PDB file of C-alpha atoms in Angstrom:
ATOM      1  CA  UNK Y   1      69.305  91.719  49.143  1.00  0.00           C
ATOM      2  CA  UNK Y   2      72.651  92.280  50.876  1.00  0.00           C
ATOM      3  CA  UNK Y   3      72.894  90.845  54.418  1.00  0.00           C
ATOM      4  CA  UNK Y   4      74.527  93.203  56.911  1.00  0.00           C
ATOM      5  CA  UNK Y   5      76.787  90.337  57.953  1.00  0.00           C
ATOM      6  CA  UNK Y   6      78.205  90.318  54.410  1.00  0.00           C
ATOM      7  CA  UNK Y   7      78.902  94.066  54.591  1.00  0.00           C
ATOM      8  CA  UNK Y   8      80.727  93.555  57.880  1.00  0.00           C
ATOM      9  CA  UNK Y   9      82.612  90.496  56.638  1.00  0.00           C
ATOM     10  CA  UNK Y  10      84.012  92.434  53.691  1.00  0.00           C
ATOM     11  CA  UNK Y  11      84.889  95.498  55.794  1.00  0.00           C
ATOM     12  CA  UNK Y  12      88.531  96.479  56.228  1.00  0.00           C
ATOM     13  CA  UNK Y  13      89.388  96.850  59.903  1.00  0.00           C
ATOM     14  CA  UNK Y  14      91.346  99.900  61.062  1.00  0.00           C
ATOM     15  CA  UNK Y  15      92.837 100.931  64.406  1.00  0.00           C
ATOM     16  CA  UNK Y  16      89.675 102.870  65.280  1.00  0.00           C
ATOM     17  CA  UNK Y  17      86.989 100.826  63.498  1.00  0.00           C
ATOM     18  CA  UNK Y  18      86.525  99.779  59.880  1.00  0.00           C
ATOM     19  CA  UNK Y  19      85.755 100.938  56.360  1.00  0.00           C
ATOM     20  CA  UNK Y  20      83.062  99.424  54.167  1.00  0.00           C
ATOM     21  CA  UNK Y  21      80.780 100.182  51.241  1.00  0.00           C
ATOM     22  CA  UNK Y  22      77.055 100.859  51.453  1.00  0.00           C
ATOM     23  CA  UNK Y  23      75.388  98.714  48.739  1.00  0.00           C
ATOM     24  CA  UNK Y  24      72.770 100.273  46.497  1.00  0.00           C
ATOM     25  CA  UNK Y  25      70.015  98.134  48.007  1.00  0.00           C
ATOM     26  CA  UNK Y  26      70.590  99.796  51.393  1.00  0.00           C
ATOM     27  CA  UNK Y  27      70.067 103.326  50.090  1.00  0.00           C
ATOM     28  CA  UNK Y  28      67.138 105.569  51.017  1.00  0.00           C
ATOM     29  CA  UNK Y  29      67.201 108.232  48.338  1.00  0.00           C
ATOM     30  CA  UNK Y  30      70.583 109.965  48.388  1.00  0.00           C
ATOM     31  CA  UNK Y  31      71.646 108.535  51.746  1.00  0.00           C
ATOM     32  CA  UNK Y  32      72.046 105.171  53.385  1.00  0.00           C
ATOM     33  CA  UNK Y  33      69.072 103.909  55.384  1.00  0.00           C
ATOM     34  CA  UNK Y  34      69.449 105.297  58.899  1.00  0.00           C
ATOM     35  CA  UNK Y  35      68.984 101.946  60.596  1.00  0.00           C
ATOM     36  CA  UNK Y  36      71.913 100.496  58.651  1.00  0.00           C
ATOM     37  CA  UNK Y  37      74.155 103.451  59.493  1.00  0.00           C
ATOM     38  CA  UNK Y  38      73.245 103.128  63.184  1.00  0.00           C
ATOM     39  CA  UNK Y  39      73.862  99.371  63.056  1.00  0.00           C
ATOM     40  CA  UNK Y  40      77.339  99.924  61.577  1.00  0.00           C
ATOM     41  CA  UNK Y  41      78.081 102.456  64.317  1.00  0.00           C
ATOM     42  CA  UNK Y  42      76.998  99.975  66.998  1.00  0.00           C
ATOM     43  CA  UNK Y  43      79.134  97.223  65.483  1.00  0.00           C
ATOM     44  CA  UNK Y  44      82.177  99.510  65.685  1.00  0.00           C
ATOM     45  CA  UNK Y  45      81.380 100.285  69.338  1.00  0.00           C
ATOM     46  CA  UNK Y  46      81.080  96.582  70.162  1.00  0.00           C
ATOM     47  CA  UNK Y  47      84.466  95.933  68.566  1.00  0.00           C
ATOM     48  CA  UNK Y  48      86.063  98.940  70.295  1.00  0.00           C
ATOM     49  CA  UNK Y  49      85.669  97.777  73.890  1.00  0.00           C
ATOM     50  CA  UNK Y  50      85.803  94.139  75.064  1.00  0.00           C
ATOM     51  CA  UNK Y  51      83.260  92.422  77.311  1.00  0.00           C
ATOM     52  CA  UNK Y  52      80.648  95.147  77.249  1.00  0.00           C
ATOM     53  CA  UNK Y  53      77.495  94.753  79.351  1.00  0.00           C
ATOM     54  CA  UNK Y  54      74.102  94.883  77.600  1.00  0.00           C
ATOM     55  CA  UNK Y  55      73.234  97.884  75.444  1.00  0.00           C
ATOM     56  CA  UNK Y  56      70.669 100.063  77.196  1.00  0.00           C
ATOM     57  CA  UNK Y  57      70.461 103.276  75.190  1.00  0.00           C
ATOM     58  CA  UNK Y  58      71.497 104.891  71.920  1.00  0.00           C
ATOM     59  CA  UNK Y  59      71.413 108.548  70.923  1.00  0.00           C
ATOM     60  CA  UNK Y  60      71.821 108.933  67.182  1.00  0.00           C
ATOM     61  CA  UNK Y  61      72.207 112.160  65.203  1.00  0.00           C
ATOM     62  CA  UNK Y  62      71.666 111.908  61.447  1.00  0.00           C
ATOM     63  CA  UNK Y  63      73.968 114.746  60.423  1.00  0.00           C
ATOM     64  CA  UNK Y  64      74.371 114.353  56.672  1.00  0.00           C
ATOM     65  CA  UNK Y  65      74.023 111.947  53.739  1.00  0.00           C
ATOM     66  CA  UNK Y  66      76.066 108.750  53.630  1.00  0.00           C
ATOM     67  CA  UNK Y  67      76.758 106.857  50.417  1.00  0.00           C
ATOM     68  CA  UNK Y  68      79.415 104.707  48.794  1.00  0.00           C
ATOM     69  CA  UNK Y  69      82.508 104.057  50.864  1.00  0.00           C
ATOM     70  CA  UNK Y  70      82.120 104.901  54.554  1.00  0.00           C
ATOM     71  CA  UNK Y  71      84.508 105.051  57.483  1.00  0.00           C
ATOM     72  CA  UNK Y  72      83.178 103.892  60.845  1.00  0.00           C
ATOM     73  CA  UNK Y  73      85.094 104.780  64.012  1.00  0.00           C
ATOM     74  CA  UNK Y  74      84.404 104.243  67.707  1.00  0.00           C
ATOM     75  CA  UNK Y  75      85.847 105.755  70.880  1.00  0.00           C
ATOM     76  CA  UNK Y  76      85.415 104.899  74.535  1.00  0.00           C
ATOM     77  CA  UNK Y  77      84.196 107.981  76.383  1.00  0.00           C
ATOM     78  CA  UNK Y  78      84.058 106.491  79.868  1.00  0.00           C
ATOM     79  CA  UNK Y  79      83.760 103.108  81.519  1.00  0.00           C
ATOM     80  CA  UNK Y  80      82.894 102.724  85.166  1.00  0.00           C
ATOM     81  CA  UNK Y  81      82.024  99.745  87.325  1.00  0.00           C
ATOM     82  CA  UNK Y  82      78.516  99.397  85.906  1.00  0.00           C
ATOM     83  CA  UNK Y  83      78.188 101.510  82.755  1.00  0.00           C
ATOM     84  CA  UNK Y  84      80.203 102.217  79.618  1.00  0.00           C
ATOM     85  CA  UNK Y  85      79.709 105.155  77.253  1.00  0.00           C
ATOM     86  CA  UNK Y  86      81.021 104.851  73.696  1.00  0.00           C
ATOM     87  CA  UNK Y  87      80.803 107.229  70.744  1.00  0.00           C
ATOM     88  CA  UNK Y  88      80.762 106.105  67.112  1.00  0.00           C
ATOM     89  CA  UNK Y  89      80.933 108.159  63.910  1.00  0.00           C
ATOM     90  CA  UNK Y  90      80.102 107.210  60.339  1.00  0.00           C
ATOM     91  CA  UNK Y  91      81.572 109.412  57.615  1.00  0.00           C
ATOM     92  CA  UNK Y  92      81.974 109.352  53.857  1.00  0.00           C
ATOM     93  CA  UNK Y  93      83.607 111.554  51.221  1.00  0.00           C
ATOM     94  CA  UNK Y  94      80.917 114.210  51.834  1.00  0.00           C
ATOM     95  CA  UNK Y  95      81.809 114.412  55.545  1.00  0.00           C
ATOM     96  CA  UNK Y  96      80.374 113.277  58.849  1.00  0.00           C
ATOM     97  CA  UNK Y  97      77.006 111.616  58.343  1.00  0.00           C
ATOM     98  CA  UNK Y  98      76.140 110.062  61.715  1.00  0.00           C
ATOM     99  CA  UNK Y  99      77.261 110.384  65.307  1.00  0.00           C
ATOM    100  CA  UNK Y 100      75.980 108.023  67.980  1.00  0.00           C
ATOM    101  CA  UNK Y 101      76.450 107.656  71.717  1.00  0.00           C
ATOM    102  CA  UNK Y 102      75.830 104.194  73.137  1.00  0.00           C
ATOM    103  CA  UNK Y 103      75.276 103.392  76.798  1.00  0.00           C
ATOM    104  CA  UNK Y 104      75.968  99.860  78.002  1.00  0.00           C
ATOM    105  CA  UNK Y 105      74.988  98.943  81.564  1.00  0.00           C
ATOM    106  CA  UNK Y 106      75.183  95.783  83.635  1.00  0.00           C
ATOM    107  CA  UNK Y 107      72.120  94.646  85.609  1.00  0.00           C
ATOM    108  CA  UNK Y 108      72.076  95.942  89.193  1.00  0.00           C
ATOM    109  CA  UNK Y 109      70.569  94.556  92.354  1.00  0.00           C
ATOM    110  CA  UNK Y 110      67.503  96.675  93.078  1.00  0.00           C
ATOM    111  CA  UNK Y 111      64.532  96.813  95.401  1.00  0.00           C
ATOM    112  CA  UNK Y 112      62.483  98.359  92.567  1.00  0.00           C
ATOM    113  CA  UNK Y 113      60.465  95.961  90.391  1.00  0.00           C
ATOM    114  CA  UNK Y 114      57.853  97.868  88.393  1.00  0.00           C
ATOM    115  CA  UNK Y 115      56.390  96.851  85.039  1.00  0.00           C
ATOM    116  CA  UNK Y 116      53.189  98.297  83.583  1.00  0.00           C
ATOM    117  CA  UNK Y 117      54.487  98.256  80.003  1.00  0.00           C
ATOM    118  CA  UNK Y 118      51.787  97.551  77.393  1.00  0.00           C
ATOM    119  CA  UNK Y 119      51.880  94.207  75.644  1.00  0.00           C
ATOM    120  CA  UNK Y 120      51.997  94.005  71.870  1.00  0.00           C
ATOM    121  CA  UNK Y 121      48.463  94.815  70.689  1.00  0.00           C
ATOM    122  CA  UNK Y 122      48.391  92.225  67.886  1.00  0.00           C
ATOM    123  CA  UNK Y 123      49.703  88.725  67.292  1.00  0.00           C
ATOM    124  CA  UNK Y 124      52.591  87.978  64.915  1.00  0.00           C
ATOM    125  CA  UNK Y 125      51.841  86.960  61.327  1.00  0.00           C
ATOM    126  CA  UNK Y 126      50.274  83.560  60.809  1.00  0.00           C
ATOM    127  CA  UNK Y 127      52.103  81.127  58.489  1.00  0.00           C
ATOM    128  CA  UNK Y 128      49.678  81.998  55.669  1.00  0.00           C
ATOM    129  CA  UNK Y 129      49.682  85.768  56.287  1.00  0.00           C
ATOM    130  CA  UNK Y 130      50.407  88.146  53.428  1.00  0.00           C
ATOM    131  CA  UNK Y 131      54.082  89.133  53.569  1.00  0.00           C
ATOM    132  CA  UNK Y 132      55.718  91.731  51.348  1.00  0.00           C
ATOM    133  CA  UNK Y 133      59.126  93.272  50.763  1.00  0.00           C
ATOM    134  CA  UNK Y 134      60.286  96.519  49.187  1.00  0.00           C
ATOM    135  CA  UNK Y 135      59.491  97.276  45.541  1.00  0.00           C
ATOM    136  CA  UNK Y 136      62.992  96.740  44.110  1.00  0.00           C
ATOM    137  CA  UNK Y 137      66.683  96.423  44.934  1.00  0.00           C
ATOM    138  CA  UNK Y 138      67.287 100.171  44.706  1.00  0.00           C
ATOM    139  CA  UNK Y 139      65.689 100.846  48.099  1.00  0.00           C
ATOM    140  CA  UNK Y 140      66.536  99.570  51.587  1.00  0.00           C
ATOM    141  CA  UNK Y 141      63.126  97.942  52.159  1.00  0.00           C
ATOM    142  CA  UNK Y 142      64.135  95.082  49.840  1.00  0.00           C
ATOM    143  CA  UNK Y 143      66.153  93.781  52.815  1.00  0.00           C
ATOM    144  CA  UNK Y 144      63.032  93.389  54.976  1.00  0.00           C
ATOM    145  CA  UNK Y 145      59.824  91.394  55.178  1.00  0.00           C
ATOM    146  CA  UNK Y 146      56.751  93.270  56.384  1.00  0.00           C
ATOM    147  CA  UNK Y 147      53.251  92.335  57.460  1.00  0.00           C
ATOM    148  CA  UNK Y 148      50.621  95.069  57.713  1.00  0.00           C
ATOM    149  CA  UNK Y 149      47.759  93.978  60.008  1.00  0.00           C
ATOM    150  CA  UNK Y 150      45.767  97.141  59.121  1.00  0.00           C
ATOM    151  CA  UNK Y 151      45.585  98.007  62.804  1.00  0.00           C
ATOM    152  CA  UNK Y 152      46.904 101.590  62.923  1.00  0.00           C
ATOM    153  CA  UNK Y 153      43.812 103.821  63.021  1.00  0.00           C
ATOM    154  CA  UNK Y 154      45.546 107.135  63.743  1.00  0.00           C
ATOM    155  CA  UNK Y 155      46.038 109.712  60.958  1.00  0.00           C
ATOM    156  CA  UNK Y 156      49.816 109.734  61.662  1.00  0.00           C
ATOM    157  CA  UNK Y 157      50.439 106.236  62.984  1.00  0.00           C
ATOM    158  CA  UNK Y 158      52.076 103.018  61.757  1.00  0.00           C
ATOM    159  CA  UNK Y 159      51.880  99.513  63.219  1.00  0.00           C
ATOM    160  CA  UNK Y 160      53.609  96.756  61.283  1.00  0.00           C
ATOM    161  CA  UNK Y 161      55.470  93.520  61.813  1.00  0.00           C
ATOM    162  CA  UNK Y 162      58.952  93.544  60.305  1.00  0.00           C
ATOM    163  CA  UNK Y 163      61.906  91.211  60.060  1.00  0.00           C
ATOM    164  CA  UNK Y 164      65.360  91.431  58.550  1.00  0.00           C
ATOM    165  CA  UNK Y 165      65.684  88.956  55.696  1.00  0.00           C
ATOM    166  CA  UNK Y 166      69.426  88.430  56.163  1.00  0.00           C
ATOM    167  CA  UNK Y 167      69.804  88.297  59.943  1.00  0.00           C
ATOM    168  CA  UNK Y 168      72.204  85.382  60.449  1.00  0.00           C
ATOM    169  CA  UNK Y 169      75.544  85.999  62.183  1.00  0.00           C
ATOM    170  CA  UNK Y 170      74.519  89.379  63.593  1.00  0.00           C
ATOM    171  CA  UNK Y 171      74.740  90.589  67.184  1.00  0.00           C
ATOM    172  CA  UNK Y 172      71.101  90.776  68.421  1.00  0.00           C
ATOM    173  CA  UNK Y 173      71.399  94.491  69.162  1.00  0.00           C
ATOM    174  CA  UNK Y 174      72.902  95.205  65.734  1.00  0.00           C
ATOM    175  CA  UNK Y 175      69.866  93.466  64.234  1.00  0.00           C
ATOM    176  CA  UNK Y 176      67.531  95.593  66.367  1.00  0.00           C
ATOM    177  CA  UNK Y 177      69.273  98.847  65.432  1.00  0.00           C
ATOM    178  CA  UNK Y 178      68.917  97.887  61.790  1.00  0.00           C
ATOM    179  CA  UNK Y 179      65.217  97.085  62.054  1.00  0.00           C
ATOM    180  CA  UNK Y 180      64.058  99.666  64.606  1.00  0.00           C
ATOM    181  CA  UNK Y 181      63.875 102.503  62.067  1.00  0.00           C
ATOM    182  CA  UNK Y 182      62.298 100.492  59.232  1.00  0.00           C
ATOM    183  CA  UNK Y 183      58.885 102.201  59.268  1.00  0.00           C
ATOM    184  CA  UNK Y 184      58.281 105.384  57.287  1.00  0.00           C
ATOM    185  CA  UNK Y 185      58.020 108.526  59.453  1.00  0.00           C
ATOM    186  CA  UNK Y 186      54.544 108.705  60.974  1.00  0.00           C
ATOM    187  CA  UNK Y 187      53.988 112.163  59.455  1.00  0.00           C
ATOM    188  CA  UNK Y 188      54.363 110.620  55.999  1.00  0.00           C
ATOM    189  CA  UNK Y 189      50.721 109.556  56.194  1.00  0.00           C
ATOM    190  CA  UNK Y 190      49.700 113.223  56.353  1.00  0.00           C
ATOM    191  CA  UNK Y 191      51.361 114.188  53.073  1.00  0.00           C
ATOM    192  CA  UNK Y 192      49.278 114.079  49.899  1.00  0.00           C
ATOM    193  CA  UNK Y 193      52.319 114.204  47.615  1.00  0.00           C
ATOM    194  CA  UNK Y 194      54.042 110.931  48.487  1.00  0.00           C
ATOM    195  CA  UNK Y 195      57.116 112.060  46.548  1.00  0.00           C
ATOM    196  CA  UNK Y 196      57.821 114.801  49.093  1.00  0.00           C
ATOM    197  CA  UNK Y 197      61.037 114.064  51.009  1.00  0.00           C
ATOM    198  CA  UNK Y 198      61.288 113.526  54.756  1.00  0.00           C
ATOM    199  CA  UNK Y 199      64.495 113.190  56.739  1.00  0.00           C
ATOM    200  CA  UNK Y 200      65.137 111.778  60.217  1.00  0.00           C
ATOM    201  CA  UNK Y 201      67.180 114.205  62.308  1.00  0.00           C
ATOM    202  CA  UNK Y 202      67.789 112.187  65.452  1.00  0.00           C
ATOM    203  CA  UNK Y 203      66.834 108.971  67.190  1.00  0.00           C
ATOM    204  CA  UNK Y 204      66.806 108.243  70.919  1.00  0.00           C
ATOM    205  CA  UNK Y 205      66.136 104.591  71.672  1.00  0.00           C
ATOM    206  CA  UNK Y 206      66.088 102.884  75.086  1.00  0.00           C
ATOM    207  CA  UNK Y 207      66.232  99.110  75.316  1.00  0.00           C
ATOM    208  CA  UNK Y 208      64.224  97.691  78.218  1.00  0.00           C
ATOM    209  CA  UNK Y 209      65.268  94.109  77.415  1.00  0.00           C
ATOM    210  CA  UNK Y 210      68.888  93.249  78.140  1.00  0.00           C
ATOM    211  CA  UNK Y 211      68.822  90.105  75.987  1.00  0.00           C
ATOM    212  CA  UNK Y 212      66.192  90.666  73.273  1.00  0.00           C
ATOM    213  CA  UNK Y 213      64.881  87.654  71.400  1.00  0.00           C
ATOM    214  CA  UNK Y 214      61.893  86.910  69.205  1.00  0.00           C
ATOM    215  CA  UNK Y 215      60.413  84.121  67.052  1.00  0.00           C
ATOM    216  CA  UNK Y 216      61.067  83.700  63.332  1.00  0.00           C
ATOM    217  CA  UNK Y 217      62.735  87.115  63.212  1.00  0.00           C
ATOM    218  CA  UNK Y 218      59.504  89.103  63.677  1.00  0.00           C
ATOM    219  CA  UNK Y 219      59.399  92.412  65.605  1.00  0.00           C
ATOM    220  CA  UNK Y 220      56.308  94.608  65.927  1.00  0.00           C
ATOM    221  CA  UNK Y 221      57.136  98.234  65.150  1.00  0.00           C
ATOM    222  CA  UNK Y 222      54.924 101.194  66.034  1.00  0.00           C
ATOM    223  CA  UNK Y 223      55.322 104.906  65.445  1.00  0.00           C
ATOM    224  CA  UNK Y 224      52.948 107.796  66.058  1.00  0.00           C
ATOM    225  CA  UNK Y 225      53.204 111.555  65.691  1.00  0.00           C
ATOM    226  CA  UNK Y 226      50.889 113.784  67.737  1.00  0.00           C
ATOM    227  CA  UNK Y 227      52.050 116.991  66.060  1.00  0.00           C
ATOM    228  CA  UNK Y 228      53.628 117.947  62.739  1.00  0.00           C
ATOM    229  CA  UNK Y 229      53.990 121.561  61.646  1.00  0.00           C
ATOM    230  CA  UNK Y 230      56.522 124.102  60.418  1.00  0.00           C
ATOM    231  CA  UNK Y 231      58.412 121.342  58.642  1.00  0.00           C
ATOM    232  CA  UNK Y 232      59.086 119.335  61.815  1.00  0.00           C
ATOM    233  CA  UNK Y 233      57.514 116.375  63.586  1.00  0.00           C
ATOM    234  CA  UNK Y 234      58.314 114.498  66.780  1.00  0.00           C
ATOM    235  CA  UNK Y 235      57.255 110.865  66.916  1.00  0.00           C
ATOM    236  CA  UNK Y 236      57.106 108.120  69.523  1.00  0.00           C
ATOM    237  CA  UNK Y 237      58.280 104.635  68.549  1.00  0.00           C
ATOM    238  CA  UNK Y 238      57.928 101.188  70.132  1.00  0.00           C
ATOM    239  CA  UNK Y 239      59.339  97.716  69.472  1.00  0.00           C
ATOM    240  CA  UNK Y 240      57.795  94.460  70.768  1.00  0.00           C
ATOM    241  CA  UNK Y 241      58.857  90.862  70.174  1.00  0.00           C
ATOM    242  CA  UNK Y 242      56.678  88.037  68.867  1.00  0.00           C
ATOM    243  CA  UNK Y 243      55.545  86.975  72.347  1.00  0.00           C
ATOM    244  CA  UNK Y 244      54.320  90.497  73.090  1.00  0.00           C
ATOM    245  CA  UNK Y 245      57.136  91.689  75.360  1.00  0.00           C
ATOM    246  CA  UNK Y 246      58.169  95.332  75.194  1.00  0.00           C
ATOM    247  CA  UNK Y 247      61.736  95.503  73.863  1.00  0.00           C
ATOM    248  CA  UNK Y 248      62.453  99.178  73.208  1.00  0.00           C
ATOM    249  CA  UNK Y 249      60.959 102.652  73.371  1.00  0.00           C
ATOM    250  CA  UNK Y 250      62.159 105.549  71.237  1.00  0.00           C
ATOM    251  CA  UNK Y 251      61.593 109.074  70.003  1.00  0.00           C
ATOM    252  CA  UNK Y 252      62.624 110.642  66.729  1.00  0.00           C
ATOM    253  CA  UNK Y 253      62.636 114.107  65.192  1.00  0.00           C
ATOM    254  CA  UNK Y 254      61.765 114.327  61.486  1.00  0.00           C
ATOM    255  CA  UNK Y 255      62.191 117.135  58.964  1.00  0.00           C
ATOM    256  CA  UNK Y 256      59.299 117.425  56.459  1.00  0.00           C
ATOM    257  CA  UNK Y 257      59.988 119.083  53.124  1.00  0.00           C
ATOM    258  CA  UNK Y 258      56.368 119.502  52.067  1.00  0.00           C
TER     259      UNK Y 258
END
């Protein structure tokens, strides 16, 4: 297990961001786990512009594989009175691997107060619940704990509790970016040959909580795909905290090579 904080601590800062190395236990096949790449991009954005308001949205494009030494850069696109837009890129020797746009926005006075968001459908793991991690240190899941409550009845649906094992000294939003993509693609459940590759193409995530917090590191992750055909699937994703509050909503496009 390699904590993300250790990766960041050993990074070499540059004028536009930093360079670092993706450890083998954060790989997902031939590329770095997408949540780690997005977390590195967010860290560069946070370091690029001082005193940013809360993160509200991220648009992430997974352009190509990332492995070994990576260069992370961030640029301010625009900052107004209430919102700031920043772009971050992650590249390696093979070229550009990820491009993200982050939107930070301060709370505004508003006459609108509407909340019909669903609560988390299941409780967090009990102290004696069965917890598991990834199979070995050659795959990114070794950096996470998971609890499967066996409560996802859909044919292309996941619902699992997850937590980052090494989460100390991380910005809360960097932790969430790292954990928000930890489930397999929902369409994976439809594939008989579990060796068939899938690849996330993009990720749009909106944070409805300005200051997300949970208990004992646990976040409930859900993903569901209503349609998967012609090698492509679109899935809806949700993140709740341990007290049942909605934290983030997302969508993701996935390429299916099966």
